[in-house]
mmCIF file of N, CA and C in Angstrom:
data_model
loop_
_atom_site.group_PDB
_atom_site.id
_atom_site.type_symbol
_atom_site.label_atom_id
_atom_site.label_comp_id
_atom_site.label_asym_id
_atom_site.label_seq_id
_atom_site.Cartn_x
_atom_site.Cartn_y
_atom_site.Cartn_z
ATOM 1 N N ARG A 14 0.605 -1.054 0.118
ATOM 2 C CA ARG A 14 0.097 -0.012 0.026
ATOM 3 C C ARG A 14 0.825 1.322 -0.064
ATOM 4 N N ARG A 15 2.402 1.056 -0.133
ATOM 5 C CA ARG A 15 3.095 2.289 -0.092
ATOM 6 C C ARG A 15 2.839 3.322 1.170
ATOM 7 N N VAL A 16 2.905 2.794 2.410
ATOM 8 C CA VAL A 16 2.526 3.456 3.547
ATOM 9 C C VAL A 16 4.011 3.311 4.110
ATOM 10 N N GLY A 17 4.547 4.448 4.471
ATOM 11 C CA GLY A 17 6.032 4.258 4.989
ATOM 12 C C GLY A 17 5.773 4.164 6.666
ATOM 13 N N ALA A 18 7.000 3.352 7.057
ATOM 14 C CA ALA A 18 7.172 3.367 8.494
ATOM 15 C C ALA A 18 8.208 3.098 8.860
ATOM 16 N N LEU A 19 8.502 3.230 10.325
ATOM 17 C CA LEU A 19 9.974 3.101 10.929
ATOM 18 C C LEU A 19 9.322 2.563 12.317
ATOM 19 N N PHE A 20 9.809 1.480 12.607
ATOM 20 C CA PHE A 20 9.751 0.391 13.641
ATOM 21 C C PHE A 20 10.864 0.061 14.411
ATOM 22 N N VAL A 21 10.806 0.570 15.634
ATOM 23 C CA VAL A 21 12.016 0.128 16.473
ATOM 24 C C VAL A 21 12.059 -0.585 17.506
ATOM 25 N N PHE A 22 12.707 -1.820 17.599
ATOM 26 C CA PHE A 22 12.734 -2.863 18.373
ATOM 27 C C PHE A 22 14.194 -2.656 19.361
ATOM 28 N N PRO A 23 13.989 -2.004 20.762
ATOM 29 C CA PRO A 23 15.229 -2.027 21.619
ATOM 30 C C PRO A 23 15.899 -2.897 21.866
ATOM 31 N N GLY A 24 17.297 -2.803 21.949
ATOM 32 C CA GLY A 24 18.346 -3.916 22.256
ATOM 33 C C GLY A 24 18.276 -3.968 23.474
ATOM 34 N N ARG A 25 19.263 -4.310 23.975
ATOM 35 C CA ARG A 25 19.754 -4.076 25.551
ATOM 36 C C ARG A 25 20.340 -2.888 26.005
ATOM 37 N N GLU A 26 20.809 -2.192 25.331
ATOM 38 C CA GLU A 26 21.067 -0.624 25.553
ATOM 39 C C GLU A 26 19.824 0.153 25.848
ATOM 40 N N PRO A 27 19.748 1.164 26.891
ATOM 41 C CA PRO A 27 18.777 2.116 27.313
ATOM 42 C C PRO A 27 18.749 3.120 25.933
ATOM 43 N N LEU A 28 17.320 3.453 25.366
ATOM 44 C CA LEU A 28 17.169 3.802 24.444
ATOM 45 C C LEU A 28 16.868 5.704 24.543
ATOM 46 N N GLU A 29 16.406 5.833 25.630
ATOM 47 C CA GLU A 29 15.662 6.990 26.011
ATOM 48 C C GLU A 29 16.614 8.090 25.738
ATOM 49 N N ARG A 30 18.045 8.321 25.916
ATOM 50 C CA ARG A 30 18.902 9.490 25.584
ATOM 51 C C ARG A 30 18.590 9.780 23.778
ATOM 52 N N LEU A 31 18.318 8.755 23.356
ATOM 53 C CA LEU A 31 18.236 8.930 21.729
ATOM 54 C C LEU A 31 16.738 9.315 21.113
ATOM 55 N N LEU A 32 16.267 8.832 22.055
ATOM 56 C CA LEU A 32 14.401 9.440 21.285
ATOM 57 C C LEU A 32 14.105 10.666 21.939
ATOM 58 N N ASP A 33 13.209 11.413 20.787
ATOM 59 C CA ASP A 33 12.871 12.357 21.178
ATOM 60 C C ASP A 33 11.185 12.666 20.731
ATOM 61 N N GLY A 34 10.625 13.302 21.651
ATOM 62 C CA GLY A 34 9.304 13.479 21.428
ATOM 63 C C GLY A 34 8.478 12.246 21.509
ATOM 64 N N GLY A 35 7.339 12.089 20.972
ATOM 65 C CA GLY A 35 6.478 10.808 20.725
ATOM 66 C C GLY A 35 5.564 11.040 21.852
ATOM 67 N N LEU A 36 4.505 9.959 21.818
ATOM 68 C CA LEU A 36 3.807 9.889 22.949
ATOM 69 C C LEU A 36 3.671 8.302 23.431
ATOM 70 N N PHE A 37 3.549 8.264 24.328
ATOM 71 C CA PHE A 37 3.846 6.868 25.298
ATOM 72 C C PHE A 37 2.400 6.064 25.172
ATOM 73 N N LEU A 38 2.427 4.916 24.882
ATOM 74 C CA LEU A 38 1.474 4.335 24.482
ATOM 75 C C LEU A 38 0.903 3.090 25.494
ATOM 76 N N ASP A 39 1.764 2.127 25.346
ATOM 77 C CA ASP A 39 1.633 0.556 26.350
ATOM 78 C C ASP A 39 0.678 0.001 25.475
ATOM 79 N N GLY A 40 0.347 0.070 24.208
ATOM 80 C CA GLY A 40 -0.795 -0.845 23.667
ATOM 81 C C GLY A 40 -0.211 -2.218 23.121
ATOM 82 N N ARG A 41 -1.133 -3.249 22.956
ATOM 83 C CA ARG A 41 -0.822 -4.422 22.520
ATOM 84 C C ARG A 41 -0.580 -4.363 21.081
ATOM 85 N N VAL A 42 0.635 -5.011 20.456
ATOM 86 C CA VAL A 42 0.647 -4.781 19.129
ATOM 87 C C VAL A 42 -0.329 -5.705 18.202
ATOM 88 N N SER A 43 -1.210 -4.915 17.446
ATOM 89 C CA SER A 43 -2.249 -5.733 16.839
ATOM 90 C C SER A 43 -2.201 -4.954 15.364
ATOM 91 N N GLU A 44 -2.840 -5.644 13.940
ATOM 92 C CA GLU A 44 -2.683 -4.637 12.971
ATOM 93 C C GLU A 44 -3.675 -3.787 13.161
ATOM 94 N N PRO A 45 -5.035 -3.283 13.838
ATOM 95 C CA PRO A 45 -5.723 -2.635 13.932
ATOM 96 C C PRO A 45 -5.026 -1.128 14.403
ATOM 97 N N LEU A 46 -4.291 -1.439 15.122
ATOM 98 C CA LEU A 46 -3.505 -0.371 16.333
ATOM 99 C C LEU A 46 -2.666 0.173 15.272
ATOM 100 N N LEU A 47 -1.612 -0.609 14.467
ATOM 101 C CA LEU A 47 -0.506 -0.326 13.797
ATOM 102 C C LEU A 47 -1.166 0.691 12.609
ATOM 103 N N ARG A 48 -2.037 -0.128 11.852
ATOM 104 C CA ARG A 48 -2.564 0.667 10.769
ATOM 105 C C ARG A 48 -3.260 1.985 10.927
ATOM 106 N N SER A 49 -3.739 2.329 12.014
ATOM 107 C CA SER A 49 -4.398 3.414 12.926
ATOM 108 C C SER A 49 -2.874 4.390 13.057
ATOM 109 N N LEU A 50 -1.845 4.113 13.825
ATOM 110 C CA LEU A 50 -0.785 4.748 13.826
ATOM 111 C C LEU A 50 -0.267 5.356 12.416
ATOM 112 N N LEU A 51 -0.005 4.054 11.895
ATOM 113 C CA LEU A 51 0.594 4.480 10.067
ATOM 114 C C LEU A 51 -0.004 5.464 8.977
ATOM 115 N N ASP A 52 -1.522 5.857 9.712
ATOM 116 C CA ASP A 52 -2.353 6.631 8.769
ATOM 117 C C ASP A 52 -1.531 7.914 8.456
ATOM 118 N N PRO A 53 -1.728 7.885 7.019
ATOM 119 C CA PRO A 53 -1.013 9.389 6.813
ATOM 120 C C PRO A 53 -1.584 10.554 7.286
ATOM 121 N N SER A 54 -3.074 10.201 7.780
ATOM 122 C CA SER A 54 -3.909 11.331 8.181
ATOM 123 C C SER A 54 -3.280 12.133 9.923
ATOM 124 N N THR A 55 -2.570 10.954 10.334
ATOM 125 C CA THR A 55 -2.230 10.952 11.683
ATOM 126 C C THR A 55 -1.233 11.964 12.152
ATOM 127 N N PRO A 56 -1.057 12.677 13.107
ATOM 128 C CA PRO A 56 0.364 13.210 13.411
ATOM 129 C C PRO A 56 1.432 12.262 13.426
ATOM 130 N N GLY A 57 1.829 11.330 14.165
ATOM 131 C CA GLY A 57 2.876 10.501 14.166
ATOM 132 C C GLY A 57 3.323 9.555 12.841
ATOM 133 N N HIS A 58 2.321 9.812 12.208
ATOM 134 C CA HIS A 58 2.865 8.808 11.208
ATOM 135 C C HIS A 58 4.203 8.991 10.356
ATOM 136 N N ASP A 59 4.721 9.935 10.396
ATOM 137 C CA ASP A 59 6.533 10.080 9.641
ATOM 138 C C ASP A 59 7.365 9.991 11.107
ATOM 139 N N ALA A 60 6.989 9.497 12.327
ATOM 140 C CA ALA A 60 7.899 9.297 12.861
ATOM 141 C C ALA A 60 8.036 7.787 13.429
ATOM 142 N N ALA A 61 8.797 7.298 14.115
ATOM 143 C CA ALA A 61 9.123 6.098 14.470
ATOM 144 C C ALA A 61 8.089 5.522 15.805
ATOM 145 N N ILE A 62 7.795 4.119 15.627
ATOM 146 C CA ILE A 62 7.089 3.496 16.431
ATOM 147 C C ILE A 62 7.998 2.169 17.115
ATOM 148 N N VAL A 63 7.882 2.642 18.371
ATOM 149 C CA VAL A 63 8.877 1.754 19.330
ATOM 150 C C VAL A 63 8.089 0.632 19.916
ATOM 151 N N ILE A 64 8.680 -0.682 19.595
ATOM 152 C CA ILE A 64 7.801 -1.836 20.274
ATOM 153 C C ILE A 64 8.681 -2.673 20.974
ATOM 154 N N ARG A 65 8.315 -2.790 22.049
ATOM 155 C CA ARG A 65 9.070 -3.517 23.220
ATOM 156 C C ARG A 65 7.901 -4.866 23.454
ATOM 157 N N GLY A 66 8.605 -6.032 23.384
ATOM 158 C CA GLY A 66 7.757 -7.071 24.011
ATOM 159 C C GLY A 66 6.474 -7.404 23.501
ATOM 160 N N GLY A 67 6.022 -6.952 22.410
ATOM 161 C CA GLY A 67 4.673 -7.227 21.994
ATOM 162 C C GLY A 67 3.545 -5.901 22.433
ATOM 163 N N THR A 68 4.509 -4.665 22.706
ATOM 164 C CA THR A 68 3.528 -3.820 22.790
ATOM 165 C C THR A 68 4.041 -2.633 22.175
ATOM 166 N N VAL A 69 3.352 -1.538 21.715
ATOM 167 C CA VAL A 69 3.729 -0.530 20.947
ATOM 168 C C VAL A 69 4.083 0.518 22.321
ATOM 169 N N ALA A 70 5.321 0.444 22.584
ATOM 170 C CA ALA A 70 5.583 1.552 23.972
ATOM 171 C C ALA A 70 5.493 2.922 23.871
ATOM 172 N N ARG A 71 5.813 3.473 22.486
ATOM 173 C CA ARG A 71 5.816 4.867 22.104
ATOM 174 C C ARG A 71 5.809 4.963 20.707
ATOM 175 N N PHE A 72 5.334 5.891 20.149
ATOM 176 C CA PHE A 72 4.786 6.427 18.815
ATOM 177 C C PHE A 72 5.147 7.824 18.459
ATOM 178 N N GLY A 73 5.376 8.195 17.332
ATOM 179 C CA GLY A 73 5.759 9.578 16.813
ATOM 180 C C GLY A 73 6.912 10.087 17.299
ATOM 181 N N VAL A 74 7.966 8.936 17.495
ATOM 182 C CA VAL A 74 9.332 9.575 18.126
ATOM 183 C C VAL A 74 10.254 9.740 16.846
ATOM 184 N N HIS A 75 10.995 11.082 17.294
ATOM 185 C CA HIS A 75 12.230 11.107 16.219
ATOM 186 C C HIS A 75 13.350 10.690 16.996
ATOM 187 N N LEU A 76 14.064 10.309 15.921
ATOM 188 C CA LEU A 76 15.607 9.318 16.175
ATOM 189 C C LEU A 76 16.553 10.657 15.589
ATOM 190 N N PRO A 77 17.630 9.839 16.180
ATOM 191 C CA PRO A 77 18.999 10.769 15.366
ATOM 192 C C PRO A 77 19.077 10.510 13.952
ATOM 193 N N LEU A 78 19.638 11.396 13.522
ATOM 194 C CA LEU A 78 19.643 11.135 11.690
ATOM 195 C C LEU A 78 21.079 10.914 11.422
ATOM 196 N N SER A 79 21.188 9.933 10.837
ATOM 197 C CA SER A 79 22.647 9.561 10.242
ATOM 198 C C SER A 79 22.940 10.545 9.327
ATOM 199 N N THR A 80 24.351 10.834 9.172
ATOM 200 C CA THR A 80 25.033 11.568 8.178
ATOM 201 C C THR A 80 25.747 11.076 7.159
ATOM 202 N N GLU A 81 25.745 9.582 7.195
ATOM 203 C CA GLU A 81 26.379 8.606 6.220
ATOM 204 C C GLU A 81 25.425 8.498 5.160
ATOM 205 N N TRP A 82 25.385 9.379 4.360
ATOM 206 C CA TRP A 82 24.872 9.284 3.199
ATOM 207 C C TRP A 82 25.047 8.097 1.832
ATOM 208 N N SER A 83 26.241 7.770 1.839
ATOM 209 C CA SER A 83 26.489 6.502 1.178
ATOM 210 C C SER A 83 26.163 5.309 1.696
ATOM 211 N N GLU A 84 25.793 5.523 3.146
ATOM 212 C CA GLU A 84 25.088 4.216 3.514
ATOM 213 C C GLU A 84 24.053 4.142 3.562
ATOM 214 N N SER A 85 22.950 5.461 3.717
ATOM 215 C CA SER A 85 21.628 5.215 3.680
ATOM 216 C C SER A 85 21.356 5.361 2.299
ATOM 217 N N GLY A 86 22.072 5.374 1.121
ATOM 218 C CA GLY A 86 21.570 5.120 -0.053
ATOM 219 C C GLY A 86 20.471 5.809 -0.575
ATOM 220 N N ALA A 87 19.628 5.681 -1.439
ATOM 221 C CA ALA A 87 18.411 6.447 -1.820
ATOM 222 C C ALA A 87 17.038 6.355 -1.113
ATOM 223 N N GLY A 88 17.536 6.111 0.349
ATOM 224 C CA GLY A 88 16.256 6.515 1.256
ATOM 225 C C GLY A 88 16.192 7.934 1.829
ATOM 226 N N GLY A 89 14.961 8.054 2.526
ATOM 227 C CA GLY A 89 14.873 9.325 3.033
ATOM 228 C C GLY A 89 15.125 9.642 4.266
ATOM 229 N N THR A 90 14.160 10.421 5.111
ATOM 230 C CA THR A 90 14.559 10.864 6.477
ATOM 231 C C THR A 90 14.243 9.466 7.133
ATOM 232 N N ARG A 91 13.351 8.881 7.013
ATOM 233 C CA ARG A 91 13.039 7.759 7.754
ATOM 234 C C ARG A 91 14.126 6.690 7.614
ATOM 235 N N HIS A 92 14.692 6.572 6.698
ATOM 236 C CA HIS A 92 16.159 5.835 6.739
ATOM 237 C C HIS A 92 17.353 6.439 7.363
ATOM 238 N N ALA A 93 17.430 7.352 7.100
ATOM 239 C CA ALA A 93 18.212 8.228 7.806
ATOM 240 C C ALA A 93 18.384 7.916 9.365
ATOM 241 N N ALA A 94 17.085 8.466 9.758
ATOM 242 C CA ALA A 94 16.713 8.198 11.324
ATOM 243 C C ALA A 94 17.066 6.670 11.669
ATOM 244 N N ALA A 95 16.659 5.504 10.751
ATOM 245 C CA ALA A 95 17.124 4.190 11.437
ATOM 246 C C ALA A 95 18.338 4.072 11.030
ATOM 247 N N LEU A 96 19.221 4.505 10.608
ATOM 248 C CA LEU A 96 20.760 4.263 10.363
ATOM 249 C C LEU A 96 21.136 5.043 11.682
ATOM 250 N N GLY A 97 20.551 6.249 11.819
ATOM 251 C CA GLY A 97 21.293 7.004 12.868
ATOM 252 C C GLY A 97 21.171 6.219 14.086
ATOM 253 N N LEU A 98 20.106 5.785 14.726
ATOM 254 C CA LEU A 98 19.624 5.017 15.602
ATOM 255 C C LEU A 98 20.789 3.621 15.573
ATOM 256 N N ALA A 99 20.877 3.124 14.536
ATOM 257 C CA ALA A 99 21.809 1.821 14.652
ATOM 258 C C ALA A 99 23.273 2.182 14.621
ATOM 259 N N GLU A 100 23.637 3.331 14.377
ATOM 260 C CA GLU A 100 24.967 3.884 14.531
ATOM 261 C C GLU A 100 25.131 3.939 16.147
ATOM 262 N N ARG A 101 24.331 4.440 16.755
ATOM 263 C CA ARG A 101 24.232 4.878 18.261
ATOM 264 C C ARG A 101 23.684 3.880 19.239
ATOM 265 N N SER A 102 23.338 2.793 18.960
ATOM 266 C CA SER A 102 22.833 1.877 19.707
ATOM 267 C C SER A 102 22.686 0.174 19.413
ATOM 268 N N ASP A 103 22.055 -0.640 19.889
ATOM 269 C CA ASP A 103 22.176 -1.800 19.859
ATOM 270 C C ASP A 103 20.620 -2.137 19.071
ATOM 271 N N ALA A 104 19.750 -0.952 18.863
ATOM 272 C CA ALA A 104 18.592 -1.257 18.478
ATOM 273 C C ALA A 104 18.585 -1.810 16.945
ATOM 274 N N PHE A 105 17.137 -2.635 16.896
ATOM 275 C CA PHE A 105 17.350 -3.168 15.520
ATOM 276 C C PHE A 105 15.735 -2.529 14.940
ATOM 277 N N SER A 106 15.747 -1.537 13.743
ATOM 278 C CA SER A 106 14.721 -1.162 13.182
ATOM 279 C C SER A 106 14.286 -1.686 11.717
ATOM 280 N N ILE A 107 13.256 -1.811 11.642
ATOM 281 C CA ILE A 107 12.539 -1.826 10.147
ATOM 282 C C ILE A 107 11.689 -0.490 9.632
ATOM 283 N N VAL A 108 12.567 -0.328 8.228
ATOM 284 C CA VAL A 108 11.900 0.859 7.672
ATOM 285 C C VAL A 108 11.443 0.518 6.278
ATOM 286 N N VAL A 109 10.340 0.983 6.120
ATOM 287 C CA VAL A 109 9.491 0.767 4.777
ATOM 288 C C VAL A 109 9.519 2.365 4.053
ATOM 289 N N SER A 110 9.605 2.244 2.798
ATOM 290 C CA SER A 110 9.934 3.453 1.970
ATOM 291 C C SER A 110 8.537 3.453 1.321
ATOM 292 N N GLU A 111 8.171 4.807 1.618
ATOM 293 C CA GLU A 111 6.534 5.304 1.368
ATOM 294 C C GLU A 111 6.698 5.093 -0.217
ATOM 295 N N GLU A 112 7.855 5.840 -0.855
ATOM 296 C CA GLU A 112 7.889 5.929 -2.519
ATOM 297 C C GLU A 112 7.871 4.675 -2.761
ATOM 298 N N ARG A 113 8.854 3.804 -2.600
ATOM 299 C CA ARG A 113 9.510 2.747 -3.175
ATOM 300 C C ARG A 113 8.459 1.243 -2.688
ATOM 301 N N GLY A 114 8.007 1.353 -1.592
ATOM 302 C CA GLY A 114 7.373 0.261 -0.836
ATOM 303 C C GLY A 114 8.280 -0.831 -0.183
ATOM 304 N N GLU A 115 9.661 -0.664 -0.623
ATOM 305 C CA GLU A 115 10.669 -1.316 -0.001
ATOM 306 C C GLU A 115 11.017 -1.708 1.439
ATOM 307 N N VAL A 116 11.553 -2.619 2.207
ATOM 308 C CA VAL A 116 11.603 -3.014 3.108
ATOM 309 C C VAL A 116 13.154 -2.627 3.484
ATOM 310 N N SER A 117 13.491 -2.175 4.371
ATOM 311 C CA SER A 117 15.030 -2.409 4.779
ATOM 312 C C SER A 117 15.102 -2.333 6.641
ATOM 313 N N VAL A 118 16.464 -3.156 6.942
ATOM 314 C CA VAL A 118 16.478 -2.906 8.180
ATOM 315 C C VAL A 118 17.929 -2.517 8.820
ATOM 316 N N ALA A 119 17.874 -1.372 9.709
ATOM 317 C CA ALA A 119 18.844 -1.026 9.956
ATOM 318 C C ALA A 119 19.382 -1.826 11.518
ATOM 319 N N TRP A 120 20.799 -2.000 11.394
ATOM 320 C CA TRP A 120 21.283 -2.536 12.758
ATOM 321 C C TRP A 120 22.636 -2.619 12.545
ATOM 322 N N ARG A 121 23.383 -2.224 13.788
ATOM 323 C CA ARG A 121 25.056 -2.670 13.765
ATOM 324 C C ARG A 121 25.684 -1.615 12.752
ATOM 325 N N GLY A 122 24.954 -0.088 12.955
ATOM 326 C CA GLY A 122 25.874 0.849 12.025
ATOM 327 C C GLY A 122 25.343 0.523 10.699
ATOM 328 N N HIS A 123 24.556 -0.391 10.081
ATOM 329 C CA HIS A 123 24.300 -0.586 8.621
ATOM 330 C C HIS A 123 22.877 -0.568 8.566
ATOM 331 N N LEU A 124 22.622 -0.177 7.104
ATOM 332 C CA LEU A 124 21.096 -0.535 6.601
ATOM 333 C C LEU A 124 21.100 -1.210 5.233
ATOM 334 N N GLU A 125 20.318 -1.905 5.519
ATOM 335 C CA GLU A 125 20.261 -3.225 4.222
ATOM 336 C C GLU A 125 18.916 -3.509 3.756
ATOM 337 N N ARG A 126 18.487 -3.594 2.487
ATOM 338 C CA ARG A 126 17.700 -3.479 1.972
ATOM 339 C C ARG A 126 17.177 -4.915 1.723
ATOM 340 N N MET A 127 15.716 -5.240 1.984
ATOM 341 C CA MET A 127 15.335 -6.826 2.183
ATOM 342 C C MET A 127 14.966 -7.018 0.651
ATOM 343 N N ARG A 128 15.171 -8.001 0.330
ATOM 344 C CA ARG A 128 14.421 -8.742 -1.309
ATOM 345 C C ARG A 128 13.399 -9.006 -1.110
ATOM 346 N N ASP A 129 12.559 -9.503 0.174
ATOM 347 C CA ASP A 129 11.467 -10.419 0.357
ATOM 348 C C ASP A 129 11.380 -10.492 1.788
ATOM 349 N N ALA A 130 10.111 -11.056 2.010
ATOM 350 C CA ALA A 130 9.599 -11.232 3.386
ATOM 351 C C ALA A 130 10.150 -12.448 4.043
ATOM 352 N N ALA A 131 10.897 -13.081 3.242
ATOM 353 C CA ALA A 131 11.660 -14.454 3.877
ATOM 354 C C ALA A 131 12.700 -13.828 4.304
ATOM 355 N N GLU A 132 13.602 -13.172 3.216
ATOM 356 C CA GLU A 132 14.758 -12.219 3.682
ATOM 357 C C GLU A 132 14.835 -11.471 5.237
ATOM 358 N N LEU A 133 13.634 -11.111 5.286
ATOM 359 C CA LEU A 133 13.315 -10.177 6.670
ATOM 360 C C LEU A 133 12.933 -11.204 7.433
ATOM 361 N N GLY A 134 12.105 -12.070 7.586
ATOM 362 C CA GLY A 134 12.265 -12.945 8.612
ATOM 363 C C GLY A 134 13.375 -13.637 8.987
ATOM 364 N N ASP A 135 14.284 -14.074 8.249
ATOM 365 C CA ASP A 135 15.682 -14.596 8.444
ATOM 366 C C ASP A 135 16.549 -13.609 9.235
ATOM 367 N N ARG A 136 16.501 -12.522 9.011
ATOM 368 C CA ARG A 136 17.224 -11.248 9.367
ATOM 369 C C ARG A 136 16.751 -10.880 10.793
ATOM 370 N N THR A 137 15.431 -10.969 11.219
ATOM 371 C CA THR A 137 14.861 -11.065 12.541
ATOM 372 C C THR A 137 15.171 -12.090 13.148
ATOM 373 N N VAL A 138 15.318 -13.255 12.991
ATOM 374 C CA VAL A 138 15.741 -14.263 13.694
ATOM 375 C C VAL A 138 17.067 -14.353 14.183
ATOM 376 N N ARG A 139 17.991 -13.973 12.774
ATOM 377 C CA ARG A 139 19.334 -13.863 13.325
ATOM 378 C C ARG A 139 19.599 -12.875 14.366
ATOM 379 N N ARG A 140 19.262 -11.821 14.388
ATOM 380 C CA ARG A 140 19.305 -10.713 15.182
ATOM 381 C C ARG A 140 18.712 -10.992 16.387
ATOM 382 N N ASP A 141 17.682 -11.704 16.616
ATOM 383 C CA ASP A 141 16.977 -12.398 17.888
ATOM 384 C C ASP A 141 18.004 -13.648 18.568
ATOM 385 N N ASP A 142 18.882 -14.383 17.496
ATOM 386 C CA ASP A 142 19.647 -15.373 17.917
ATOM 387 C C ASP A 142 20.855 -14.891 18.583
ATOM 388 N N ARG A 143 21.263 -13.821 17.747
ATOM 389 C CA ARG A 143 22.712 -13.052 18.527
ATOM 390 C C ARG A 143 22.567 -12.158 19.472
ATOM 391 N N SER A 144 21.271 -11.703 19.809
ATOM 392 C CA SER A 144 20.828 -10.841 21.040
ATOM 393 C C SER A 144 20.701 -12.097 22.030
ATOM 394 N N ALA A 145 20.197 -12.802 22.145
ATOM 395 C CA ALA A 145 20.086 -13.962 23.132
ATOM 396 C C ALA A 145 21.441 -14.651 23.267
ATOM 397 N N ARG A 146 22.197 -14.820 22.361
ATOM 398 C CA ARG A 146 23.881 -15.182 22.801
ATOM 399 C C ARG A 146 24.510 -14.145 23.396
ATOM 400 N N SER A 147 24.678 -12.926 23.302
ATOM 401 C CA SER A 147 25.185 -11.735 23.771
ATOM 402 C C SER A 147 24.692 -11.401 25.205
ATOM 403 N N SER A 148 23.571 -12.196 25.723
ATOM 404 C CA SER A 148 22.996 -11.680 27.061
ATOM 405 C C SER A 148 23.478 -13.160 27.794
ATOM 406 N N ASP A 149 23.976 -13.816 27.198
ATOM 407 C CA ASP A 149 24.408 -14.863 28.108
ATOM 408 C C ASP A 149 25.628 -14.546 28.819
#
């Protein structure tokens, strides 16, 4: 549907110092909730949605922008924000391009476009596996 989105999944490091603005929600993740938050007619749709343990913790959040234009490629502000957070924390972000409908992930200082849903699923599982191992 070409709706832009930026989802942030915090890692082990606290993110509060890197997040600006937004509204606290603490709502259970569901398709109707996410659709309403991503609706272009709502004020927070252009900013990030922070998801912690199955809940939307906060939405309409602004993130630090990356200045590594070569790394962010053809992406816009959402991509620069996802990459900026990945450069400064261990958070994992999923960003959807409103213009191209492409999905990318930002993690460990890199932004990578996903070819398809299977690759996104694989990347998410590998991130979860690495996070679990690093906390042992």
